[in-house]
Structures are given as C-alpha cells and as structure tokens.
Amino acid sequence: MKVLVPVKRVVDYNVKVRAKSDGSGVDIANAKMSMNPFDEIALEEAMRLKESGKVTEVIAISCGITQCQETLRTAMAIGADRAILVETTADIEPLAVAKLLKALADKEQPQLIILGKQAIDDDCNQTGQMLAALLGWPQATFASKVVLDDGKVTVTREVDGGLETLALTLPAIITTDLRLNEPRYVTLPNIMKAKKKQLDTINPGTLGVDVTARLKTLKVVEPLKRTAGVIVPDIATLVSKLRNEAKVI
Ligand code: AMP
C-alpha cells in the first residue's frame, strides 16, 4: 500500500519575517527555509505505518521552485522511498496544489494521502480539504491519532471540548495536528543514503494543471508595535486610567 506525503518548503519557524517596504509581500530573501513542521509530522506518521508493516511505499511530493529538492532530500533522509517535485516558479495557491496532488494521486493510486493541517507561511489550512473534494475521498482533518486496518483507517481528532473518532474507508485523506507524534531527527548516514534515492521532476503542464494565481495580494503590513507600559502609583489611578484613557471599564 502506497502513501503520498506532500511536503512544503517554507520559511523556518524560528525566522521572524518582515513585510516588504512596498507592502507587496513578506521579505524572505536569504531566510532559512525548512520543511513545514506539520508535514514533518505527516511524514513521521507515514514512516511509522511503514515500519509497522502496513505500508509498503512512502512518496514525498513538493510543488514549487527547484530548491524544493532540498526539502524532498530531507524527506527521503527521514525515510521516504522516493520523491516527486512538481517544478514551477509560479506562486502556487492551495487550489493549484490540490489539483497537482490530485493528478499525481490518479497516477500513483495511493490508499492514503497524509498532509499537514496547514502550511505555516500562508496559514491557509485548505489544501487537504480541497484535495479530498477533488478526489471524492473521505477526509479526517487535524488528526491526533491514526490507526490503519484492513481497508479502513480510524482517526482521532481534537475538537472543541473533547475528542472525535472517525472511521474512513480507504482511499482517504488525513491532515495532521501537532500532537499526532514527535518527528525523528535526520541522521547523517540517512542523509547520505537519501542522495541515491529517486527524485523525479515534472511540470504542472505535463499533469494538465493550470497553476495561475486566482488571488491577488492587496497589501501586507506589519502588526502595530506595542507602546511602552506605565507604572501606576495606586489602584485608584489604575481604575481612572482604565475608565478615562483606555475606556475599557
Ligand atoms: P495549506 O492549505 O497551504 O495551509 O497547506 C496544507 C498542507 O498542504 C501542507 O501542510 C502540505 O502538506 C500541503 N501543501 C501545501 N502547499 C504545498 C506545496 N507547495 N507543496 C507540497 N505540499 C503542499
């Protein structure tokens, strides 16, 4: 049984990004890039399923520029068997990614696709859901536990005020939440081994997908800077400031 794991190359979560001065976007020139953290969790889950003998092949997929190859090599160092880069310089949105993944799913015929619940750069939380709709497959988003059995997968999800458990027939889509697992570290020998693994590159045209952007960014601005606080001498002054200056009571 095959599992596809889409992995996105994003600005590393430790990097503090800044808006460009012309407001046209976020400045990521020279920023450290990494695999989207939720995708590391997705890949870890796929690896655990493979190690338990329930999965035979894990394929990592990335859509984007040539440098996404680095993310795919990391995915293969973690344990993915092979990788596919859908290479494009276009700024691809979740719908385009979902269409590309659908085309690859039609080709590869996996039983499971595990995505991150969201990419930490665009925070869209849309790709998995759109892909499930395009494929007509059942979906379980925000998974915190995954149990794979013959022909079905049982997924526990964290919802407001408790846990929800869903049973899905395969093929199915899962998106990962933070508490699903703790991803392993990449070891040097595995980085070396990953260099020899198969990495295929295709372009969106070959898959018959138009990746033209449908959204237009009007403006990106930094959040307002917090102003310095003041120390008040007594409670009466505090209450007076809250009432008359902040007008919150
Ligand atoms: P989003 O809907 O953009 O928040 O992304 C949700 C998930 O879709 C990510 O965690 C990835 O698993 C997948 N994904 C989104 N964009 C890409 C991309 N360009 N390449 C590979 N996977 C992607």
PDB file of C-alpha atoms and ligand atoms in Angstrom:
ATOM      1  CA  MET A   1       0.000   0.000   0.000  1.00  0.00           C
ATOM      2  CA  LYS A   2       1.301   3.402  -1.051  1.00  0.00           C
ATOM      3  CA  VAL A   3       1.133   6.620   0.949  1.00  0.00           C
ATOM      4  CA  LEU A   4       1.707  10.094  -0.507  1.00  0.00           C
ATOM      5  CA  VAL A   5       3.026  12.846   1.750  1.00  0.00           C
ATOM      6  CA  PRO A   6       3.034  16.390   0.331  1.00  0.00           C
ATOM      7  CA  VAL A   7       5.802  18.463   1.936  1.00  0.00           C
ATOM      8  CA  LYS A   8       6.046  22.214   1.533  1.00  0.00           C
ATOM      9  CA  ARG A   9       9.236  24.283   1.675  1.00  0.00           C
ATOM     10  CA  VAL A  10       8.507  27.199   3.983  1.00  0.00           C
ATOM     11  CA  VAL A  11      10.410  29.849   5.941  1.00  0.00           C
ATOM     12  CA  ASP A  12      11.823  28.141   9.046  1.00  0.00           C
ATOM     13  CA  TYR A  13       9.567  28.602  12.071  1.00  0.00           C
ATOM     14  CA  ASN A  14      12.393  30.287  14.015  1.00  0.00           C
ATOM     15  CA  VAL A  15      12.778  33.074  11.458  1.00  0.00           C
ATOM     16  CA  LYS A  16      10.998  36.325  12.197  1.00  0.00           C
ATOM     17  CA  VAL A  17       9.850  37.589   8.805  1.00  0.00           C
ATOM     18  CA  ARG A  18       9.253  41.230   7.920  1.00  0.00           C
ATOM     19  CA  ALA A  19       6.836  42.829   5.493  1.00  0.00           C
ATOM     20  CA  LYS A  20       8.468  44.340   2.395  1.00  0.00           C
ATOM     21  CA  SER A  21       8.596  48.131   2.497  1.00  0.00           C
ATOM     22  CA  ASP A  22       6.284  48.410  -0.534  1.00  0.00           C
ATOM     23  CA  GLY A  23       3.687  46.172   1.193  1.00  0.00           C
ATOM     24  CA  SER A  24       3.718  43.694  -1.683  1.00  0.00           C
ATOM     25  CA  GLY A  25       4.508  40.677   0.492  1.00  0.00           C
ATOM     26  CA  VAL A  26       6.903  39.217   3.021  1.00  0.00           C
ATOM     27  CA  ASP A  27      10.649  39.522   2.574  1.00  0.00           C
ATOM     28  CA  ILE A  28      12.092  36.001   2.533  1.00  0.00           C
ATOM     29  CA  ALA A  29      15.359  36.779   0.725  1.00  0.00           C
ATOM     30  CA  ASN A  30      18.200  34.886   2.479  1.00  0.00           C
ATOM     31  CA  ALA A  31      15.792  33.470   5.087  1.00  0.00           C
ATOM     32  CA  LYS A  32      16.418  29.925   6.302  1.00  0.00           C
ATOM     33  CA  MET A  33      13.922  27.553   4.684  1.00  0.00           C
ATOM     34  CA  SER A  34      12.727  24.233   6.125  1.00  0.00           C
ATOM     35  CA  MET A  35      10.070  21.584   5.725  1.00  0.00           C
ATOM     36  CA  ASN A  36       6.676  22.758   7.010  1.00  0.00           C
ATOM     37  CA  PRO A  37       6.519  21.384  10.624  1.00  0.00           C
ATOM     38  CA  PHE A  38       3.080  19.767  10.142  1.00  0.00           C
ATOM     39  CA  ASP A  39       4.452  17.951   7.081  1.00  0.00           C
ATOM     40  CA  GLU A  40       7.309  16.539   9.173  1.00  0.00           C
ATOM     41  CA  ILE A  41       4.602  15.107  11.435  1.00  0.00           C
ATOM     42  CA  ALA A  42       2.758  13.711   8.375  1.00  0.00           C
ATOM     43  CA  LEU A  43       5.944  12.080   7.147  1.00  0.00           C
ATOM     44  CA  GLU A  44       6.741  10.662  10.591  1.00  0.00           C
ATOM     45  CA  GLU A  45       3.281   9.078  10.713  1.00  0.00           C
ATOM     46  CA  ALA A  46       3.744   7.565   7.250  1.00  0.00           C
ATOM     47  CA  MET A  47       7.130   6.168   8.353  1.00  0.00           C
ATOM     48  CA  ARG A  48       5.603   4.612  11.471  1.00  0.00           C
ATOM     49  CA  LEU A  49       2.901   2.968   9.327  1.00  0.00           C
ATOM     50  CA  LYS A  50       5.603   1.637   7.036  1.00  0.00           C
ATOM     51  CA  GLU A  51       7.674   0.362   9.946  1.00  0.00           C
ATOM     52  CA  SER A  52       4.594  -1.434  11.313  1.00  0.00           C
ATOM     53  CA  GLY A  53       4.416  -3.325   8.002  1.00  0.00           C
ATOM     54  CA  LYS A  54       1.053  -1.826   6.925  1.00  0.00           C
ATOM     55  CA  VAL A  55       2.532   0.424   4.232  1.00  0.00           C
ATOM     56  CA  THR A  56       4.984  -0.585   1.530  1.00  0.00           C
ATOM     57  CA  GLU A  57       5.973   2.718  -0.073  1.00  0.00           C
ATOM     58  CA  VAL A  58       6.061   6.342   1.054  1.00  0.00           C
ATOM     59  CA  ILE A  59       6.347   9.012  -1.648  1.00  0.00           C
ATOM     60  CA  ALA A  60       7.121  12.638  -0.752  1.00  0.00           C
ATOM     61  CA  ILE A  61       5.839  15.360  -3.081  1.00  0.00           C
ATOM     62  CA  SER A  62       6.657  19.034  -3.210  1.00  0.00           C
ATOM     63  CA  CYS A  63       5.303  21.716  -5.541  1.00  0.00           C
ATOM     64  CA  GLY A  64       7.434  24.770  -6.112  1.00  0.00           C
ATOM     65  CA  ILE A  65      10.842  26.013  -7.190  1.00  0.00           C
ATOM     66  CA  THR A  66      13.995  23.911  -7.859  1.00  0.00           C
ATOM     67  CA  GLN A  67      15.190  24.410  -4.249  1.00  0.00           C
ATOM     68  CA  CYS A  68      12.251  22.279  -3.047  1.00  0.00           C
ATOM     69  CA  GLN A  69      14.561  19.400  -3.984  1.00  0.00           C
ATOM     70  CA  GLU A  70      16.359  20.073  -0.669  1.00  0.00           C
ATOM     71  CA  THR A  71      13.089  19.574   1.214  1.00  0.00           C
ATOM     72  CA  LEU A  72      12.492  16.357  -0.713  1.00  0.00           C
ATOM     73  CA  ARG A  73      16.014  15.104   0.039  1.00  0.00           C
ATOM     74  CA  THR A  74      15.298  15.754   3.734  1.00  0.00           C
ATOM     75  CA  ALA A  75      12.039  13.810   3.361  1.00  0.00           C
ATOM     76  CA  MET A  76      13.979  10.898   1.885  1.00  0.00           C
ATOM     77  CA  ALA A  77      16.578  11.159   4.670  1.00  0.00           C
ATOM     78  CA  ILE A  78      13.704  10.836   7.146  1.00  0.00           C
ATOM     79  CA  GLY A  79      12.689   7.697   5.280  1.00  0.00           C
ATOM     80  CA  ALA A  80      10.517   8.415   2.210  1.00  0.00           C
ATOM     81  CA  ASP A  81      11.292   5.855  -0.509  1.00  0.00           C
ATOM     82  CA  ARG A  82      11.215   8.294  -3.408  1.00  0.00           C
ATOM     83  CA  ALA A  83      10.154  11.832  -4.214  1.00  0.00           C
ATOM     84  CA  ILE A  84       8.429  13.889  -6.870  1.00  0.00           C
ATOM     85  CA  LEU A  85       8.996  17.593  -7.474  1.00  0.00           C
ATOM     86  CA  VAL A  86       6.319  19.430  -9.424  1.00  0.00           C
ATOM     87  CA  GLU A  87       8.531  22.267 -10.525  1.00  0.00           C
ATOM     88  CA  THR A  88       7.130  25.730 -11.045  1.00  0.00           C
ATOM     89  CA  THR A  89       8.208  29.288 -10.308  1.00  0.00           C
ATOM     90  CA  ALA A  90       4.572  30.372 -10.023  1.00  0.00           C
ATOM     91  CA  ASP A  91       3.283  31.435  -6.615  1.00  0.00           C
ATOM     92  CA  ILE A  92       1.004  28.453  -6.162  1.00  0.00           C
ATOM     93  CA  GLU A  93      -2.157  28.625  -4.084  1.00  0.00           C
ATOM     94  CA  PRO A  94      -3.850  25.721  -2.248  1.00  0.00           C
ATOM     95  CA  LEU A  95      -6.319  25.039  -5.101  1.00  0.00           C
ATOM     96  CA  ALA A  96      -3.477  24.675  -7.607  1.00  0.00           C
ATOM     97  CA  VAL A  97      -1.536  22.424  -5.191  1.00  0.00           C
ATOM     98  CA  ALA A  98      -4.667  20.314  -4.620  1.00  0.00           C
ATOM     99  CA  LYS A  99      -5.142  19.924  -8.396  1.00  0.00           C
ATOM    100  CA  LEU A 100      -1.494  18.900  -8.839  1.00  0.00           C
ATOM    101  CA  LEU A 101      -1.786  16.392  -5.996  1.00  0.00           C
ATOM    102  CA  LYS A 102      -4.998  15.003  -7.489  1.00  0.00           C
ATOM    103  CA  ALA A 103      -3.233  14.437 -10.818  1.00  0.00           C
ATOM    104  CA  LEU A 104      -0.399  12.634  -9.005  1.00  0.00           C
ATOM    105  CA  ALA A 105      -2.866  10.576  -6.950  1.00  0.00           C
ATOM    106  CA  ASP A 106      -4.593   9.485 -10.188  1.00  0.00           C
ATOM    107  CA  LYS A 107      -1.194   8.381 -11.464  1.00  0.00           C
ATOM    108  CA  GLU A 108       0.230   6.750  -8.329  1.00  0.00           C
ATOM    109  CA  GLN A 109      -3.016   5.283  -6.931  1.00  0.00           C
ATOM    110  CA  PRO A 110      -2.156   5.619  -3.209  1.00  0.00           C
ATOM    111  CA  GLN A 111      -4.507   4.392  -0.489  1.00  0.00           C
ATOM    112  CA  LEU A 112      -3.679   7.257   1.828  1.00  0.00           C
ATOM    113  CA  ILE A 113      -2.502  10.851   1.478  1.00  0.00           C
ATOM    114  CA  ILE A 114      -1.253  12.479   4.684  1.00  0.00           C
ATOM    115  CA  LEU A 115      -0.837  16.261   4.591  1.00  0.00           C
ATOM    116  CA  GLY A 116      -0.054  18.863   7.218  1.00  0.00           C
ATOM    117  CA  LYS A 117      -3.127  20.636   8.574  1.00  0.00           C
ATOM    118  CA  GLN A 118      -1.653  23.936   7.433  1.00  0.00           C
ATOM    119  CA  ALA A 119       1.436  25.497   5.935  1.00  0.00           C
ATOM    120  CA  ILE A 120       2.995  27.927   8.419  1.00  0.00           C
ATOM    121  CA  ASP A 121       3.727  30.502   5.695  1.00  0.00           C
ATOM    122  CA  ASP A 122       0.259  31.077   4.240  1.00  0.00           C
ATOM    123  CA  ASP A 123      -1.699  29.551   7.181  1.00  0.00           C
ATOM    124  CA  CYS A 124      -4.365  28.554   4.645  1.00  0.00           C
ATOM    125  CA  ASN A 125      -5.500  25.171   6.031  1.00  0.00           C
ATOM    126  CA  GLN A 126      -7.193  24.415   2.697  1.00  0.00           C
ATOM    127  CA  THR A 127      -5.127  22.020   0.591  1.00  0.00           C
ATOM    128  CA  GLY A 128      -6.132  18.722   2.264  1.00  0.00           C
ATOM    129  CA  GLN A 129      -9.812  19.616   2.243  1.00  0.00           C
ATOM    130  CA  MET A 130      -9.725  20.747  -1.410  1.00  0.00           C
ATOM    131  CA  LEU A 131      -7.852  17.592  -2.408  1.00  0.00           C
ATOM    132  CA  ALA A 132     -10.435  15.384  -0.656  1.00  0.00           C
ATOM    133  CA  ALA A 133     -13.196  17.202  -2.548  1.00  0.00           C
ATOM    134  CA  LEU A 134     -11.418  16.908  -5.914  1.00  0.00           C
ATOM    135  CA  LEU A 135     -10.752  13.177  -5.419  1.00  0.00           C
ATOM    136  CA  GLY A 136     -14.140  12.483  -3.816  1.00  0.00           C
ATOM    137  CA  TRP A 137     -12.347  10.699  -0.933  1.00  0.00           C
ATOM    138  CA  PRO A 138     -13.279  10.791   2.775  1.00  0.00           C
ATOM    139  CA  GLN A 139     -11.159  13.117   4.905  1.00  0.00           C
ATOM    140  CA  ALA A 140     -10.166  13.410   8.566  1.00  0.00           C
ATOM    141  CA  THR A 141      -8.517  16.716   9.391  1.00  0.00           C
ATOM    142  CA  PHE A 142      -6.426  17.645  12.474  1.00  0.00           C
ATOM    143  CA  ALA A 143      -5.551  14.030  13.316  1.00  0.00           C
ATOM    144  CA  SER A 144      -4.099  13.347  16.765  1.00  0.00           C
ATOM    145  CA  LYS A 145      -4.159   9.517  16.406  1.00  0.00           C
ATOM    146  CA  VAL A 146      -4.190   7.290  13.328  1.00  0.00           C
ATOM    147  CA  VAL A 147      -4.906   3.546  13.316  1.00  0.00           C
ATOM    148  CA  LEU A 148      -4.706   1.768   9.985  1.00  0.00           C
ATOM    149  CA  ASP A 149      -6.549  -1.544   9.491  1.00  0.00           C
ATOM    150  CA  ASP A 150      -7.582  -3.633   6.524  1.00  0.00           C
ATOM    151  CA  GLY A 151      -9.380  -1.276   4.146  1.00  0.00           C
ATOM    152  CA  LYS A 152     -10.067   1.413   6.734  1.00  0.00           C
ATOM    153  CA  VAL A 153      -8.372   3.996   8.877  1.00  0.00           C
ATOM    154  CA  THR A 154      -9.570   5.220  12.270  1.00  0.00           C
ATOM    155  CA  VAL A 155      -8.635   8.794  13.086  1.00  0.00           C
ATOM    156  CA  THR A 156      -8.990  10.630  16.383  1.00  0.00           C
ATOM    157  CA  ARG A 157      -9.366  14.389  16.092  1.00  0.00           C
ATOM    158  CA  GLU A 158      -9.079  17.066  18.729  1.00  0.00           C
ATOM    159  CA  VAL A 159     -12.231  19.147  18.623  1.00  0.00           C
ATOM    160  CA  ASP A 160     -13.517  21.849  20.970  1.00  0.00           C
ATOM    161  CA  GLY A 161     -14.229  20.200  24.307  1.00  0.00           C
ATOM    162  CA  GLY A 162     -13.080  16.668  23.515  1.00  0.00           C
ATOM    163  CA  LEU A 163     -12.042  14.042  21.016  1.00  0.00           C
ATOM    164  CA  GLU A 164     -13.883  12.852  17.933  1.00  0.00           C
ATOM    165  CA  THR A 165     -13.138   9.461  16.351  1.00  0.00           C
ATOM    166  CA  LEU A 166     -13.854   8.864  12.677  1.00  0.00           C
ATOM    167  CA  ALA A 167     -13.611   5.637  10.671  1.00  0.00           C
ATOM    168  CA  LEU A 168     -12.804   6.224   6.994  1.00  0.00           C
ATOM    169  CA  THR A 169     -12.795   3.716   4.170  1.00  0.00           C
ATOM    170  CA  LEU A 170      -9.658   3.801   2.039  1.00  0.00           C
ATOM    171  CA  PRO A 171      -8.513   5.585  -0.034  1.00  0.00           C
ATOM    172  CA  ALA A 172      -8.626   8.567   2.290  1.00  0.00           C
ATOM    173  CA  ILE A 173      -7.092  11.938   3.167  1.00  0.00           C
ATOM    174  CA  ILE A 174      -5.674  12.772   6.591  1.00  0.00           C
ATOM    175  CA  THR A 175      -4.283  16.091   7.793  1.00  0.00           C
ATOM    176  CA  THR A 176      -2.031  16.163  10.854  1.00  0.00           C
ATOM    177  CA  ASP A 177      -2.285  18.111  14.090  1.00  0.00           C
ATOM    178  CA  LEU A 178       0.643  18.982  16.332  1.00  0.00           C
ATOM    179  CA  ARG A 179       0.135  16.230  18.901  1.00  0.00           C
ATOM    180  CA  LEU A 180      -0.021  13.289  16.448  1.00  0.00           C
ATOM    181  CA  ASN A 181       3.617  12.330  17.004  1.00  0.00           C
ATOM    182  CA  GLU A 182       7.110  13.682  17.559  1.00  0.00           C
ATOM    183  CA  PRO A 183       9.140  13.623  14.327  1.00  0.00           C
ATOM    184  CA  ARG A 184      12.526  11.883  14.395  1.00  0.00           C
ATOM    185  CA  TYR A 185      15.836  13.594  13.752  1.00  0.00           C
ATOM    186  CA  VAL A 186      17.602  13.119  10.455  1.00  0.00           C
ATOM    187  CA  THR A 187      20.845  11.173  10.802  1.00  0.00           C
ATOM    188  CA  LEU A 188      23.976  11.721   8.713  1.00  0.00           C
ATOM    189  CA  PRO A 189      24.044   8.175   7.256  1.00  0.00           C
ATOM    190  CA  ASN A 190      20.425   8.624   6.172  1.00  0.00           C
ATOM    191  CA  ILE A 191      21.258  11.984   4.547  1.00  0.00           C
ATOM    192  CA  MET A 192      23.930  10.176   2.539  1.00  0.00           C
ATOM    193  CA  LYS A 193      21.528   7.351   1.606  1.00  0.00           C
ATOM    194  CA  ALA A 194      18.888   9.881   0.526  1.00  0.00           C
ATOM    195  CA  LYS A 195      21.236  11.260  -2.136  1.00  0.00           C
ATOM    196  CA  LYS A 196      20.884   7.991  -4.038  1.00  0.00           C
ATOM    197  CA  LYS A 197      17.096   7.774  -3.833  1.00  0.00           C
ATOM    198  CA  GLN A 198      14.895   8.528  -6.838  1.00  0.00           C
ATOM    199  CA  LEU A 199      13.706  12.120  -7.270  1.00  0.00           C
ATOM    200  CA  ASP A 200      11.548  12.752 -10.354  1.00  0.00           C
ATOM    201  CA  THR A 201      10.761  16.222 -11.617  1.00  0.00           C
ATOM    202  CA  ILE A 202       7.675  17.070 -13.652  1.00  0.00           C
ATOM    203  CA  ASN A 203       5.988  20.318 -14.541  1.00  0.00           C
ATOM    204  CA  PRO A 204       2.362  21.309 -13.979  1.00  0.00           C
ATOM    205  CA  GLY A 205       1.701  21.355 -17.747  1.00  0.00           C
ATOM    206  CA  THR A 206       2.544  17.643 -18.013  1.00  0.00           C
ATOM    207  CA  LEU A 207      -0.063  16.991 -15.321  1.00  0.00           C
ATOM    208  CA  GLY A 208      -2.566  19.158 -17.233  1.00  0.00           C
ATOM    209  CA  VAL A 209      -2.928  21.658 -14.389  1.00  0.00           C
ATOM    210  CA  ASP A 210      -3.142  25.432 -14.765  1.00  0.00           C
ATOM    211  CA  VAL A 211      -1.457  26.947 -11.700  1.00  0.00           C
ATOM    212  CA  THR A 212      -2.239  30.585 -12.490  1.00  0.00           C
ATOM    213  CA  ALA A 213      -2.974  32.541  -9.303  1.00  0.00           C
ATOM    214  CA  ARG A 214      -6.606  33.337  -8.606  1.00  0.00           C
ATOM    215  CA  LEU A 215      -5.992  35.526  -5.586  1.00  0.00           C
ATOM    216  CA  LYS A 216      -4.412  38.977  -5.571  1.00  0.00           C
ATOM    217  CA  THR A 217      -2.493  40.236  -2.534  1.00  0.00           C
ATOM    218  CA  LEU A 218      -3.578  43.816  -1.978  1.00  0.00           C
ATOM    219  CA  LYS A 219      -1.271  44.713   0.900  1.00  0.00           C
ATOM    220  CA  VAL A 220       0.873  43.108   3.595  1.00  0.00           C
ATOM    221  CA  VAL A 221       1.515  45.199   6.722  1.00  0.00           C
ATOM    222  CA  GLU A 222       3.331  44.582   9.987  1.00  0.00           C
ATOM    223  CA  PRO A 223       1.228  44.324  13.147  1.00  0.00           C
ATOM    224  CA  LEU A 224       1.072  47.553  15.154  1.00  0.00           C
ATOM    225  CA  LYS A 225       4.021  47.974  17.526  1.00  0.00           C
ATOM    226  CA  ARG A 226       3.081  47.733  21.218  1.00  0.00           C
ATOM    227  CA  THR A 227       3.529  51.021  23.056  1.00  0.00           C
ATOM    228  CA  ALA A 228       5.509  51.099  26.304  1.00  0.00           C
ATOM    229  CA  GLY A 229       3.574  50.447  29.527  1.00  0.00           C
ATOM    230  CA  VAL A 230       3.362  52.761  32.562  1.00  0.00           C
ATOM    231  CA  ILE A 231       3.589  52.011  36.266  1.00  0.00           C
ATOM    232  CA  VAL A 232       0.675  53.474  38.211  1.00  0.00           C
ATOM    233  CA  PRO A 233       1.115  54.526  41.852  1.00  0.00           C
ATOM    234  CA  ASP A 234      -2.162  53.084  43.182  1.00  0.00           C
ATOM    235  CA  ILE A 235      -5.398  51.274  42.331  1.00  0.00           C
ATOM    236  CA  ALA A 236      -7.418  54.478  42.095  1.00  0.00           C
ATOM    237  CA  THR A 237      -5.134  55.759  39.302  1.00  0.00           C
ATOM    238  CA  LEU A 238      -5.334  52.386  37.547  1.00  0.00           C
ATOM    239  CA  VAL A 239      -9.133  52.415  37.612  1.00  0.00           C
ATOM    240  CA  SER A 240      -9.214  56.015  36.453  1.00  0.00           C
ATOM    241  CA  LYS A 241      -6.865  55.255  33.524  1.00  0.00           C
ATOM    242  CA  LEU A 242      -8.845  52.179  32.523  1.00  0.00           C
ATOM    243  CA  ARG A 243     -12.073  54.188  32.631  1.00  0.00           C
ATOM    244  CA  ASN A 244     -10.983  57.502  31.144  1.00  0.00           C
ATOM    245  CA  GLU A 245      -7.988  56.698  28.894  1.00  0.00           C
ATOM    246  CA  ALA A 246      -8.346  53.091  27.765  1.00  0.00           C
ATOM    247  CA  LYS A 247     -12.155  53.317  28.084  1.00  0.00           C
ATOM    248  CA  VAL A 248     -12.405  49.581  28.818  1.00  0.00           C
ATOM    249  CA  ILE A 249     -14.472  49.745  32.016  1.00  0.00           C
TER     250      ILE A 249
HETATM  251  P1  AMP B   1      -2.183  24.982   3.303  1.00  0.00           P
HETATM  252  O1  AMP B   1      -3.549  24.596   2.819  1.00  0.00           O
HETATM  253  O2  AMP B   1      -1.458  25.904   2.357  1.00  0.00           O
HETATM  254  O3  AMP B   1      -2.210  25.528   4.716  1.00  0.00           O
HETATM  255  O4  AMP B   1      -1.294  23.645   3.332  1.00  0.00           O
HETATM  256  C1  AMP B   1      -1.741  22.444   3.960  1.00  0.00           C
HETATM  257  C2  AMP B   1      -0.843  21.286   3.583  1.00  0.00           C
HETATM  258  O5  AMP B   1      -0.874  21.078   2.156  1.00  0.00           O
HETATM  259  C3  AMP B   1       0.640  21.449   3.900  1.00  0.00           C
HETATM  260  O6  AMP B   1       0.915  21.119   5.247  1.00  0.00           O
HETATM  261  C4  AMP B   1       1.272  20.456   2.923  1.00  0.00           C
HETATM  262  O7  AMP B   1       1.128  19.123   3.389  1.00  0.00           O
HETATM  263  C5  AMP B   1       0.386  20.629   1.679  1.00  0.00           C
HETATM  264  N1  AMP B   1       0.955  21.647   0.759  1.00  0.00           N
HETATM  265  C6  AMP B   1       0.573  22.935   0.611  1.00  0.00           C
HETATM  266  N2  AMP B   1       1.326  23.559  -0.323  1.00  0.00           N
HETATM  267  C7  AMP B   1       2.219  22.645  -0.767  1.00  0.00           C
HETATM  268  C8  AMP B   1       3.278  22.663  -1.727  1.00  0.00           C
HETATM  269  N3  AMP B   1       3.580  23.771  -2.423  1.00  0.00           N
HETATM  270  N4  AMP B   1       3.980  21.518  -1.931  1.00  0.00           N
HETATM  271  C9  AMP B   1       3.694  20.394  -1.234  1.00  0.00           C
HETATM  272  N5  AMP B   1       2.706  20.316  -0.319  1.00  0.00           N
HETATM  273  C10 AMP B   1       1.978  21.415  -0.086  1.00  0.00           C
END
